[in-house]
């Protein structure tokens, strides 16, 4: 006789302080994450899509907390064996979270209300369910509890700011690498263009000459100094407030917890973390994030200036400046054959605008955290990550696909320079302003080069000697005109 199998349940019933809900039977998340996913249908983007580093950070923090609480016998003070078992299960679950196993179980939209409590409870429910499973219970039974065990001695108010710090720290090295790459690419161009004399320009008008190499050397140093701010402000992110609990008082935490959890988190994450000098500041102030964001804004502004200049230097190529040749990356028009657009330069403009806009949003979030808590954590984290991602990827591609392939348009530059009356500024000390003005008039009226006009007029120096071709070469050399 055939055995009739019971159909597997598709959902399980979970309860919270509000009521009951049906949760998918195989889900590691629970009722609070489910409510959060329903309450915030804002962008459609989940944590794994926007900041997987934050999920890993939750795993790091929860493992460190479980390790500290286990050592302090806090997960079950009445049963040492069960205390150790719960701690071991939570740490294994945290390791799996760190490895990315539960990325798809973070279901709450990244744009959410509150301090990110829904995201935090999503993490707690995943860890509690997985730890319960490891101890032989079914999902949803919570023999390991999301609040009493996974979240023991913690609060969203100290966990989420730490997640934010760790997320930025995790992305920091790649950002600095991209900043350094652009600086290096610009320095290579400074060497390559060291003998290429071009007209200087101020007020969008011709000015005294300089080399294209000097221009790019200035760009390289601008990026270098802006990038140093990013490195400098990283240090403040290494101070963490775990153990602050809800407000900074450390309510419901063991006296040794702050020291232990910071030590273990440093070991687990690999970052040189230290206890915050003021746990009340750690929960109420976002100054460390505004400083880091402002440093990224500085890089973005320098990037935009460089991009604008390159766009102008490469404009044309037949009817404008055209002193630089851009790499040909793709056809630039659906209607005009042969057109090549400065697409990477235009992209950098947009990256810069986005980073500057993100910085303004972060500033608004920081200044509107009332009293003992800044609740604007979700949006602050989104904008920090967005700026870091845009700059990291943007600077890398700009370096490799645009700056590395730049060439000087020597024919255009030499033709324009030979007829530029601005060269006469270099002659002033030798022949005087009045004679230089006469040469300028001849150049403009007769279409001659400066050299041709000066030699044809048999101009005399202050010494009484007539200017010779050799003497002109000496006075108008790159070194003479671009160095003290």
Tab-separated table of C-alpha atoms in Angstrom:
chain	number	residue	atom	x	y	z
A	1	UNK	CA	0.000	0.000	0.000
A	2	UNK	CA	1.450	3.381	-1.065
A	3	UNK	CA	2.392	5.849	1.643
A	4	UNK	CA	0.882	9.320	1.382
A	5	UNK	CA	3.493	11.995	2.122
A	6	UNK	CA	2.471	15.143	3.915
A	7	UNK	CA	3.075	18.225	1.721
A	8	UNK	CA	5.933	20.301	3.015
A	9	UNK	CA	4.758	23.546	4.571
A	10	UNK	CA	5.522	26.613	2.468
A	11	UNK	CA	5.441	28.992	5.402
A	12	UNK	CA	5.959	29.103	9.127
A	13	UNK	CA	4.230	31.271	11.695
A	14	UNK	CA	6.306	33.798	13.600
A	15	UNK	CA	5.270	36.247	16.300
A	16	UNK	CA	6.595	39.599	17.431
A	17	UNK	CA	5.257	42.337	19.718
A	18	UNK	CA	2.889	43.510	16.968
A	19	UNK	CA	1.357	40.174	16.012
A	20	UNK	CA	1.800	37.119	13.798
A	21	UNK	CA	3.010	36.762	10.219
A	22	UNK	CA	3.678	33.951	7.796
A	23	UNK	CA	7.348	33.693	6.876
A	24	UNK	CA	8.672	31.452	4.068
A	25	UNK	CA	9.489	28.137	5.686
A	26	UNK	CA	13.058	27.960	4.393
A	27	UNK	CA	13.976	31.571	5.089
A	28	UNK	CA	16.734	32.427	7.517
A	29	UNK	CA	15.296	35.896	7.947
A	30	UNK	CA	12.296	36.317	10.218
A	31	UNK	CA	9.222	38.391	10.919
A	32	UNK	CA	10.972	41.683	11.613
A	33	UNK	CA	12.925	41.584	8.363
A	34	UNK	CA	9.711	40.667	6.556
A	35	UNK	CA	7.921	43.679	8.015
A	36	UNK	CA	10.828	45.912	7.044
A	37	UNK	CA	10.772	44.634	3.460
A	38	UNK	CA	7.073	45.488	3.238
A	39	UNK	CA	7.368	48.894	4.888
A	40	UNK	CA	10.157	50.257	2.674
A	41	UNK	CA	9.511	49.439	-1.004
A	42	UNK	CA	11.695	52.376	-2.036
A	43	UNK	CA	14.451	51.530	-4.530
A	44	UNK	CA	14.252	47.803	-5.136
A	45	UNK	CA	17.924	47.501	-4.172
A	46	UNK	CA	18.904	45.097	-1.415
A	47	UNK	CA	22.108	45.217	0.688
A	48	UNK	CA	23.916	42.570	-1.372
A	49	UNK	CA	23.471	44.719	-4.476
A	50	UNK	CA	24.597	48.000	-2.936
A	51	UNK	CA	27.002	47.217	-0.101
A	52	UNK	CA	27.904	43.542	0.376
A	53	UNK	CA	30.755	44.842	2.541
A	54	UNK	CA	28.136	45.889	5.122
A	55	UNK	CA	26.788	42.343	5.320
A	56	UNK	CA	30.301	41.093	5.959
A	57	UNK	CA	30.689	43.800	8.601
A	58	UNK	CA	27.568	42.546	10.379
A	59	UNK	CA	29.156	39.104	10.419
A	60	UNK	CA	32.400	40.458	11.827
A	61	UNK	CA	30.621	42.413	14.564
A	62	UNK	CA	28.283	39.584	15.552
A	63	UNK	CA	31.138	37.094	15.714
A	64	UNK	CA	33.168	39.434	17.920
A	65	UNK	CA	30.157	40.057	20.164
A	66	UNK	CA	29.394	36.332	20.459
A	67	UNK	CA	33.026	35.633	21.313
A	68	UNK	CA	33.064	38.316	24.017
A	69	UNK	CA	29.690	37.321	25.462
A	70	UNK	CA	30.648	33.650	25.498
A	71	UNK	CA	33.862	34.421	27.338
A	72	UNK	CA	31.917	36.506	29.862
A	73	UNK	CA	29.337	33.661	30.291
A	74	UNK	CA	26.443	35.942	29.339
A	75	UNK	CA	24.556	33.886	26.720
A	76	UNK	CA	23.324	31.448	29.415
A	77	UNK	CA	24.726	32.379	32.836
A	78	UNK	CA	23.063	29.358	34.489
A	79	UNK	CA	24.443	26.699	32.160
A	80	UNK	CA	28.071	26.989	31.117
A	81	UNK	CA	27.788	24.207	28.539
A	82	UNK	CA	24.786	25.806	26.866
A	83	UNK	CA	26.496	29.208	27.019
A	84	UNK	CA	29.454	27.742	25.125
A	85	UNK	CA	27.200	25.910	22.640
A	86	UNK	CA	25.191	29.025	21.807
A	87	UNK	CA	28.387	31.042	21.378
A	88	UNK	CA	29.944	28.421	19.129
A	89	UNK	CA	26.809	28.208	16.957
A	90	UNK	CA	26.548	31.997	16.657
A	91	UNK	CA	30.208	32.294	15.691
A	92	UNK	CA	29.848	29.593	13.038
A	93	UNK	CA	26.741	31.316	11.674
A	94	UNK	CA	28.660	34.602	11.637
A	95	UNK	CA	31.497	32.979	9.715
A	96	UNK	CA	28.978	31.840	7.110
A	97	UNK	CA	27.567	35.362	6.931
A	98	UNK	CA	31.085	36.726	6.467
A	99	UNK	CA	31.596	34.251	3.613
A	100	UNK	CA	28.467	35.565	1.873
A	101	UNK	CA	26.198	32.564	2.348
A	102	UNK	CA	23.243	34.676	3.506
A	103	UNK	CA	23.552	37.651	1.162
A	104	UNK	CA	20.232	36.820	-0.468
A	105	UNK	CA	18.572	36.651	2.957
A	106	UNK	CA	19.026	40.378	3.539
A	107	UNK	CA	15.681	41.419	2.112
A	108	UNK	CA	15.073	44.960	3.389
A	109	UNK	CA	15.487	47.811	0.925
A	110	UNK	CA	18.681	49.788	1.580
A	111	UNK	CA	16.591	52.970	1.731
A	112	UNK	CA	14.746	52.485	4.993
A	113	UNK	CA	13.435	54.386	7.972
A	114	UNK	CA	15.010	54.546	11.372
A	115	UNK	CA	18.629	53.928	12.156
A	116	UNK	CA	18.705	50.771	10.072
A	117	UNK	CA	16.969	48.680	12.725
A	118	UNK	CA	15.321	46.537	10.039
A	119	UNK	CA	18.699	45.713	8.495
A	120	UNK	CA	20.136	44.995	11.925
A	121	UNK	CA	17.283	42.705	12.956
A	122	UNK	CA	17.511	41.028	9.564
A	123	UNK	CA	21.090	40.104	10.505
A	124	UNK	CA	20.094	39.006	14.012
A	125	UNK	CA	17.290	36.777	12.696
A	126	UNK	CA	19.555	35.131	10.130
A	127	UNK	CA	22.202	34.383	12.724
A	128	UNK	CA	19.689	33.171	15.322
A	129	UNK	CA	17.959	30.880	12.850
A	130	UNK	CA	21.214	29.429	11.538
A	131	UNK	CA	22.611	28.988	15.073
A	132	UNK	CA	19.353	27.307	16.147
A	133	UNK	CA	19.606	25.004	13.125
A	134	UNK	CA	23.188	24.111	14.043
A	135	UNK	CA	21.941	23.188	17.531
A	136	UNK	CA	19.249	20.899	16.138
A	137	UNK	CA	16.191	23.176	16.079
A	138	UNK	CA	14.001	24.112	13.137
A	139	UNK	CA	14.011	27.491	11.456
A	140	UNK	CA	11.683	29.836	13.273
A	141	UNK	CA	11.891	28.011	16.607
A	142	UNK	CA	14.646	30.329	17.808
A	143	UNK	CA	16.262	28.195	20.454
A	144	UNK	CA	18.941	30.804	19.856
A	145	UNK	CA	17.083	34.095	20.117
A	146	UNK	CA	17.647	37.090	17.767
A	147	UNK	CA	17.393	39.618	20.593
A	148	UNK	CA	18.525	37.769	23.693
A	149	UNK	CA	21.495	35.972	22.139
A	150	UNK	CA	22.526	37.305	18.697
A	151	UNK	CA	22.013	40.866	19.945
A	152	UNK	CA	23.074	40.485	23.565
A	153	UNK	CA	24.655	43.693	24.905
A	154	UNK	CA	24.117	45.446	21.581
A	155	UNK	CA	21.881	48.052	20.016
A	156	UNK	CA	21.285	49.208	16.468
A	157	UNK	CA	22.652	52.500	17.766
A	158	UNK	CA	26.150	51.153	18.311
A	159	UNK	CA	26.137	48.283	15.804
A	160	UNK	CA	25.063	50.203	12.692
A	161	UNK	CA	27.596	53.063	13.058
A	162	UNK	CA	30.240	50.360	13.429
A	163	UNK	CA	28.949	48.624	10.317
A	164	UNK	CA	29.245	51.965	8.518
A	165	UNK	CA	32.831	52.430	9.665
A	166	UNK	CA	33.833	48.908	8.682
A	167	UNK	CA	32.163	49.220	5.286
A	168	UNK	CA	34.094	52.378	4.468
A	169	UNK	CA	37.311	50.848	5.803
A	170	UNK	CA	36.757	47.770	3.625
A	171	UNK	CA	36.516	49.930	0.505
A	172	UNK	CA	39.206	52.424	1.515
A	173	UNK	CA	42.308	50.719	0.077
A	174	UNK	CA	40.769	50.313	-3.382
A	175	UNK	CA	39.826	53.987	-3.416
A	176	UNK	CA	43.323	55.089	-2.419
A	177	UNK	CA	44.786	52.761	-5.046
A	178	UNK	CA	42.700	54.466	-7.743
A	179	UNK	CA	43.702	57.930	-6.517
A	180	UNK	CA	47.363	56.890	-6.627
A	181	UNK	CA	46.916	55.396	-10.078
A	182	UNK	CA	45.573	58.654	-11.462
A	183	UNK	CA	48.395	60.604	-9.827
A	184	UNK	CA	50.918	58.202	-11.364
A	185	UNK	CA	49.300	58.442	-14.815
A	186	UNK	CA	49.367	62.233	-14.675
A	187	UNK	CA	53.040	62.190	-13.641
A	188	UNK	CA	53.900	59.971	-16.582
A	189	UNK	CA	52.285	62.514	-18.879
A	190	UNK	CA	54.185	65.309	-17.125
A	191	UNK	CA	57.443	63.544	-18.088
A	192	UNK	CA	56.258	62.777	-21.614
A	193	UNK	CA	55.226	66.401	-22.240
A	194	UNK	CA	58.154	68.052	-20.431
A	195	UNK	CA	59.459	69.750	-23.602
A	196	UNK	CA	56.118	70.585	-25.188
A	197	UNK	CA	55.680	74.356	-25.017
A	198	UNK	CA	52.087	75.601	-25.086
A	199	UNK	CA	50.401	78.960	-24.566
A	200	UNK	CA	49.341	79.595	-21.015
A	201	UNK	CA	45.802	80.860	-20.591
A	202	UNK	CA	44.258	83.044	-17.912
A	203	UNK	CA	40.783	84.598	-18.018
A	204	UNK	CA	40.259	82.308	-21.062
A	205	UNK	CA	42.800	84.494	-22.900
A	206	UNK	CA	46.389	83.857	-23.985
A	207	UNK	CA	49.049	84.195	-21.298
A	208	UNK	CA	52.769	83.478	-21.024
A	209	UNK	CA	53.992	80.046	-22.165
A	210	UNK	CA	54.528	76.972	-20.075
A	211	UNK	CA	55.076	73.326	-20.864
A	212	UNK	CA	52.309	70.806	-21.126
A	213	UNK	CA	54.391	68.770	-18.693
A	214	UNK	CA	54.142	71.526	-16.099
A	215	UNK	CA	50.368	71.530	-16.553
A	216	UNK	CA	50.133	67.791	-15.920
A	217	UNK	CA	52.572	67.977	-13.024
A	218	UNK	CA	50.210	70.462	-11.404
A	219	UNK	CA	47.311	68.074	-11.960
A	220	UNK	CA	49.259	65.195	-10.392
A	221	UNK	CA	50.019	67.179	-7.247
A	222	UNK	CA	46.428	68.393	-6.958
A	223	UNK	CA	45.193	64.787	-6.969
A	224	UNK	CA	47.968	63.753	-4.575
A	225	UNK	CA	47.106	66.379	-1.981
A	226	UNK	CA	43.369	65.759	-2.222
A	227	UNK	CA	43.989	62.035	-1.811
A	228	UNK	CA	46.074	62.630	1.299
A	229	UNK	CA	42.942	63.945	3.002
A	230	UNK	CA	41.233	60.595	2.435
A	231	UNK	CA	44.147	58.766	4.055
A	232	UNK	CA	44.203	61.235	6.945
A	233	UNK	CA	40.516	60.915	7.798
A	234	UNK	CA	40.584	57.121	7.655
A	235	UNK	CA	42.141	57.150	11.135
A	236	UNK	CA	38.985	58.486	12.794
A	237	UNK	CA	36.986	55.589	11.382
A	238	UNK	CA	39.157	53.183	13.353
A	239	UNK	CA	37.613	54.412	16.632
A	240	UNK	CA	34.498	52.324	17.251
A	241	UNK	CA	31.686	52.647	19.770
A	242	UNK	CA	30.634	49.024	20.236
A	243	UNK	CA	29.490	48.747	23.827
A	244	UNK	CA	27.844	52.145	23.779
A	245	UNK	CA	24.533	50.288	23.691
A	246	UNK	CA	21.578	52.595	22.977
A	247	UNK	CA	23.000	56.013	23.889
A	248	UNK	CA	26.585	55.642	25.046
A	249	UNK	CA	25.963	54.590	28.628
A	250	UNK	CA	26.642	50.922	27.956
A	251	UNK	CA	23.349	49.842	29.523
A	252	UNK	CA	22.957	46.021	29.605
A	253	UNK	CA	26.617	45.406	28.796
A	254	UNK	CA	29.292	43.791	30.937
A	255	UNK	CA	32.056	46.144	32.215
A	256	UNK	CA	34.653	44.183	30.224
A	257	UNK	CA	32.574	43.926	27.058
A	258	UNK	CA	33.839	47.093	25.346
A	259	UNK	CA	37.450	46.049	25.661
A	260	UNK	CA	36.870	42.464	24.574
A	261	UNK	CA	34.557	43.138	21.647
A	262	UNK	CA	36.899	45.793	20.245
A	263	UNK	CA	39.889	43.477	20.549
A	264	UNK	CA	38.108	40.569	18.896
A	265	UNK	CA	36.632	42.715	16.130
A	266	UNK	CA	40.089	44.048	15.320
A	267	UNK	CA	41.412	40.491	15.071
A	268	UNK	CA	38.511	39.279	12.942
A	269	UNK	CA	38.381	42.240	10.559
A	270	UNK	CA	42.107	42.857	10.271
A	271	UNK	CA	41.693	46.583	10.963
A	272	UNK	CA	43.611	48.383	13.706
A	273	UNK	CA	40.453	49.237	15.625
A	274	UNK	CA	40.409	50.915	19.013
A	275	UNK	CA	37.807	51.925	21.540
A	276	UNK	CA	36.190	55.288	20.947
A	277	UNK	CA	37.372	57.982	23.322
A	278	UNK	CA	33.754	59.134	23.836
A	279	UNK	CA	30.920	56.635	23.421
A	280	UNK	CA	28.312	59.401	23.551
A	281	UNK	CA	29.960	61.094	20.588
A	282	UNK	CA	30.110	57.750	18.802
A	283	UNK	CA	26.302	57.424	18.834
A	284	UNK	CA	25.352	61.062	18.283
A	285	UNK	CA	27.960	62.524	15.925
A	286	UNK	CA	28.647	61.684	12.288
A	287	UNK	CA	31.682	63.950	12.073
A	288	UNK	CA	33.963	61.107	11.016
A	289	UNK	CA	31.730	60.421	8.028
A	290	UNK	CA	31.369	64.060	6.981
A	291	UNK	CA	35.154	64.470	7.125
A	292	UNK	CA	35.759	61.391	4.991
A	293	UNK	CA	33.057	62.446	2.546
A	294	UNK	CA	34.514	65.949	2.334
A	295	UNK	CA	37.883	64.418	1.473
A	296	UNK	CA	36.243	62.499	-1.370
A	297	UNK	CA	34.560	65.722	-2.470
A	298	UNK	CA	37.995	67.373	-2.677
A	299	UNK	CA	39.215	64.602	-4.980
A	300	UNK	CA	36.048	64.939	-7.053
A	301	UNK	CA	36.501	68.695	-7.445
A	302	UNK	CA	40.119	68.317	-8.550
A	303	UNK	CA	39.033	65.560	-10.921
A	304	UNK	CA	36.370	67.793	-12.438
A	305	UNK	CA	38.868	70.636	-12.965
A	306	UNK	CA	41.293	68.276	-14.708
A	307	UNK	CA	38.519	66.766	-16.821
A	308	UNK	CA	37.307	70.218	-17.890
A	309	UNK	CA	40.819	71.260	-18.900
A	310	UNK	CA	41.445	68.099	-20.896
A	311	UNK	CA	38.111	68.569	-22.628
A	312	UNK	CA	39.126	72.100	-23.667
A	313	UNK	CA	42.674	71.118	-24.637
A	314	UNK	CA	41.296	68.365	-26.885
A	315	UNK	CA	38.402	70.395	-28.319
A	316	UNK	CA	37.987	70.524	-32.057
A	317	UNK	CA	39.875	68.749	-33.423
A	318	UNK	CA	39.932	71.109	-36.436
A	319	UNK	CA	38.020	74.163	-35.269
A	320	UNK	CA	39.081	74.651	-31.653
A	321	UNK	CA	42.133	74.219	-29.371
A	322	UNK	CA	43.154	70.647	-30.254
A	323	UNK	CA	46.448	70.656	-28.381
A	324	UNK	CA	45.729	67.209	-26.955
A	325	UNK	CA	44.620	64.099	-28.793
A	326	UNK	CA	42.226	61.844	-26.884
A	327	UNK	CA	42.219	58.067	-27.304
A	328	UNK	CA	39.502	56.964	-29.727
A	329	UNK	CA	37.258	54.807	-27.554
A	330	UNK	CA	34.019	54.667	-29.531
A	331	UNK	CA	32.119	56.438	-32.325
A	332	UNK	CA	30.721	59.695	-30.989
A	333	UNK	CA	27.662	60.248	-33.103
A	334	UNK	CA	24.800	58.342	-34.668
A	335	UNK	CA	24.651	60.871	-37.520
A	336	UNK	CA	28.117	62.459	-37.922
A	337	UNK	CA	30.692	59.998	-39.309
A	338	UNK	CA	34.145	60.089	-37.769
A	339	UNK	CA	33.132	62.064	-34.698
A	340	UNK	CA	34.902	61.073	-31.484
A	341	UNK	CA	33.600	62.429	-28.193
A	342	UNK	CA	35.457	62.850	-24.877
A	343	UNK	CA	33.299	60.202	-23.206
A	344	UNK	CA	35.616	59.408	-20.277
A	345	UNK	CA	36.062	63.103	-19.570
A	346	UNK	CA	32.299	63.603	-19.597
A	347	UNK	CA	31.907	60.604	-17.323
A	348	UNK	CA	34.320	62.144	-14.812
A	349	UNK	CA	32.216	65.316	-14.755
A	350	UNK	CA	29.201	63.222	-13.828
A	351	UNK	CA	31.151	61.270	-11.206
A	352	UNK	CA	32.243	64.556	-9.670
A	353	UNK	CA	28.714	65.951	-9.615
A	354	UNK	CA	27.409	62.777	-7.969
A	355	UNK	CA	30.126	62.766	-5.284
A	356	UNK	CA	29.559	66.438	-4.512
A	357	UNK	CA	25.815	65.813	-4.286
A	358	UNK	CA	26.381	62.816	-2.026
A	359	UNK	CA	28.591	64.926	0.201
A	360	UNK	CA	25.857	67.532	0.584
A	361	UNK	CA	23.351	64.795	1.465
A	362	UNK	CA	25.740	63.342	4.052
A	363	UNK	CA	26.175	66.805	5.564
A	364	UNK	CA	22.402	67.195	5.836
A	365	UNK	CA	22.136	63.779	7.485
A	366	UNK	CA	24.911	64.586	9.957
A	367	UNK	CA	23.489	67.914	11.054
A	368	UNK	CA	19.968	66.540	11.488
A	369	UNK	CA	20.700	63.806	13.996
A	370	UNK	CA	18.825	65.038	17.036
A	371	UNK	CA	19.990	64.725	20.635
A	372	UNK	CA	21.711	61.435	21.518
A	373	UNK	CA	21.304	59.639	18.201
A	374	UNK	CA	21.692	60.253	14.500
A	375	UNK	CA	18.938	58.239	12.849
A	376	UNK	CA	20.051	59.039	9.280
A	377	UNK	CA	22.337	56.011	9.070
A	378	UNK	CA	20.798	54.211	6.056
A	379	UNK	CA	21.037	57.177	3.687
A	380	UNK	CA	24.483	58.165	4.979
A	381	UNK	CA	25.798	54.677	4.281
A	382	UNK	CA	24.230	54.591	0.813
A	383	UNK	CA	25.848	57.887	-0.144
A	384	UNK	CA	29.248	57.036	1.338
A	385	UNK	CA	29.355	53.753	-0.557
A	386	UNK	CA	28.121	55.376	-3.759
A	387	UNK	CA	30.852	58.023	-3.659
A	388	UNK	CA	33.551	55.459	-2.920
A	389	UNK	CA	32.391	53.157	-5.700
A	390	UNK	CA	32.110	55.955	-8.277
A	391	UNK	CA	35.520	57.396	-7.462
A	392	UNK	CA	37.264	54.021	-7.228
A	393	UNK	CA	35.952	52.855	-10.584
A	394	UNK	CA	35.950	56.270	-12.233
A	395	UNK	CA	39.530	57.234	-11.391
A	396	UNK	CA	40.777	53.817	-12.484
A	397	UNK	CA	39.059	53.943	-15.866
A	398	UNK	CA	39.959	57.595	-16.433
A	399	UNK	CA	43.617	56.736	-15.755
A	400	UNK	CA	43.731	53.643	-17.943
A	401	UNK	CA	41.413	54.571	-20.796
A	402	UNK	CA	41.940	58.311	-21.109
A	403	UNK	CA	44.998	59.809	-19.424
A	404	UNK	CA	47.353	56.960	-20.362
A	405	UNK	CA	46.483	57.406	-24.047
A	406	UNK	CA	46.718	61.192	-24.278
A	407	UNK	CA	49.024	62.574	-26.953
A	408	UNK	CA	50.225	66.085	-27.658
A	409	UNK	CA	49.134	67.487	-31.023
A	410	UNK	CA	52.608	68.865	-31.822
A	411	UNK	CA	51.730	70.226	-35.253
A	412	UNK	CA	48.894	72.337	-33.898
A	413	UNK	CA	50.872	73.462	-30.883
A	414	UNK	CA	53.946	74.522	-32.879
A	415	UNK	CA	51.897	76.378	-35.474
A	416	UNK	CA	49.963	78.265	-32.828
A	417	UNK	CA	52.986	79.020	-30.666
A	418	UNK	CA	55.073	80.387	-33.527
A	419	UNK	CA	52.433	83.038	-34.224
A	420	UNK	CA	51.551	83.835	-30.642
A	421	UNK	CA	52.464	87.381	-29.674
A	422	UNK	CA	52.575	86.190	-26.086
A	423	UNK	CA	56.130	84.996	-26.853
A	424	UNK	CA	57.113	88.637	-26.952
A	425	UNK	CA	56.761	88.800	-23.168
A	426	UNK	CA	59.967	86.769	-23.018
A	427	UNK	CA	61.707	89.382	-25.203
A	428	UNK	CA	60.742	92.344	-23.007
A	429	UNK	CA	63.816	92.191	-20.737
A	430	UNK	CA	66.124	92.181	-23.776
A	431	UNK	CA	64.532	94.634	-26.231
A	432	UNK	CA	62.018	96.601	-24.153
A	433	UNK	CA	58.243	96.817	-24.239
A	434	UNK	CA	58.067	99.355	-27.107
A	435	UNK	CA	60.060	97.272	-29.596
A	436	UNK	CA	58.187	94.137	-28.563
A	437	UNK	CA	54.904	95.939	-29.311
A	438	UNK	CA	56.197	96.819	-32.799
A	439	UNK	CA	56.975	93.174	-33.472
A	440	UNK	CA	53.488	92.219	-32.259
A	441	UNK	CA	51.931	94.688	-34.695
A	442	UNK	CA	53.902	93.228	-37.596
A	443	UNK	CA	52.954	89.673	-36.610
A	444	UNK	CA	49.265	90.536	-36.508
A	445	UNK	CA	49.219	92.656	-39.679
A	446	UNK	CA	51.375	90.501	-41.920
A	447	UNK	CA	50.689	87.009	-40.640
A	448	UNK	CA	54.343	86.381	-39.827
A	449	UNK	CA	55.735	84.275	-37.037
A	450	UNK	CA	57.353	86.073	-34.109
A	451	UNK	CA	60.745	84.829	-35.236
A	452	UNK	CA	60.208	86.036	-38.816
A	453	UNK	CA	58.996	89.446	-37.717
A	454	UNK	CA	61.786	89.991	-35.166
A	455	UNK	CA	64.539	89.018	-37.583
A	456	UNK	CA	63.117	91.076	-40.473
A	457	UNK	CA	63.021	94.218	-38.290
A	458	UNK	CA	66.682	93.821	-37.218
A	459	UNK	CA	65.705	94.545	-33.620
A	460	UNK	CA	68.516	95.583	-31.287
A	461	UNK	CA	68.933	94.371	-27.728
A	462	UNK	CA	69.685	96.786	-24.877
A	463	UNK	CA	73.337	95.804	-25.358
A	464	UNK	CA	73.264	97.253	-28.877
A	465	UNK	CA	73.605	93.891	-30.558
A	466	UNK	CA	71.138	92.963	-33.294
A	467	UNK	CA	69.019	89.924	-32.522
A	468	UNK	CA	70.375	86.889	-34.350
A	469	UNK	CA	68.601	83.568	-35.001
A	470	UNK	CA	70.839	81.919	-32.416
A	471	UNK	CA	70.072	84.568	-29.827
A	472	UNK	CA	66.330	84.221	-30.471
A	473	UNK	CA	66.596	80.460	-30.017
A	474	UNK	CA	68.291	81.051	-26.681
A	475	UNK	CA	65.738	83.594	-25.430
A	476	UNK	CA	62.714	81.623	-26.688
A	477	UNK	CA	63.910	78.193	-25.545
A	478	UNK	CA	61.620	76.056	-23.435
A	479	UNK	CA	63.923	76.332	-20.435
A	480	UNK	CA	64.287	80.116	-20.660
A	481	UNK	CA	60.561	80.696	-20.873
A	482	UNK	CA	59.340	78.172	-18.301
A	483	UNK	CA	61.883	78.321	-15.486
A	484	UNK	CA	63.018	81.108	-13.142
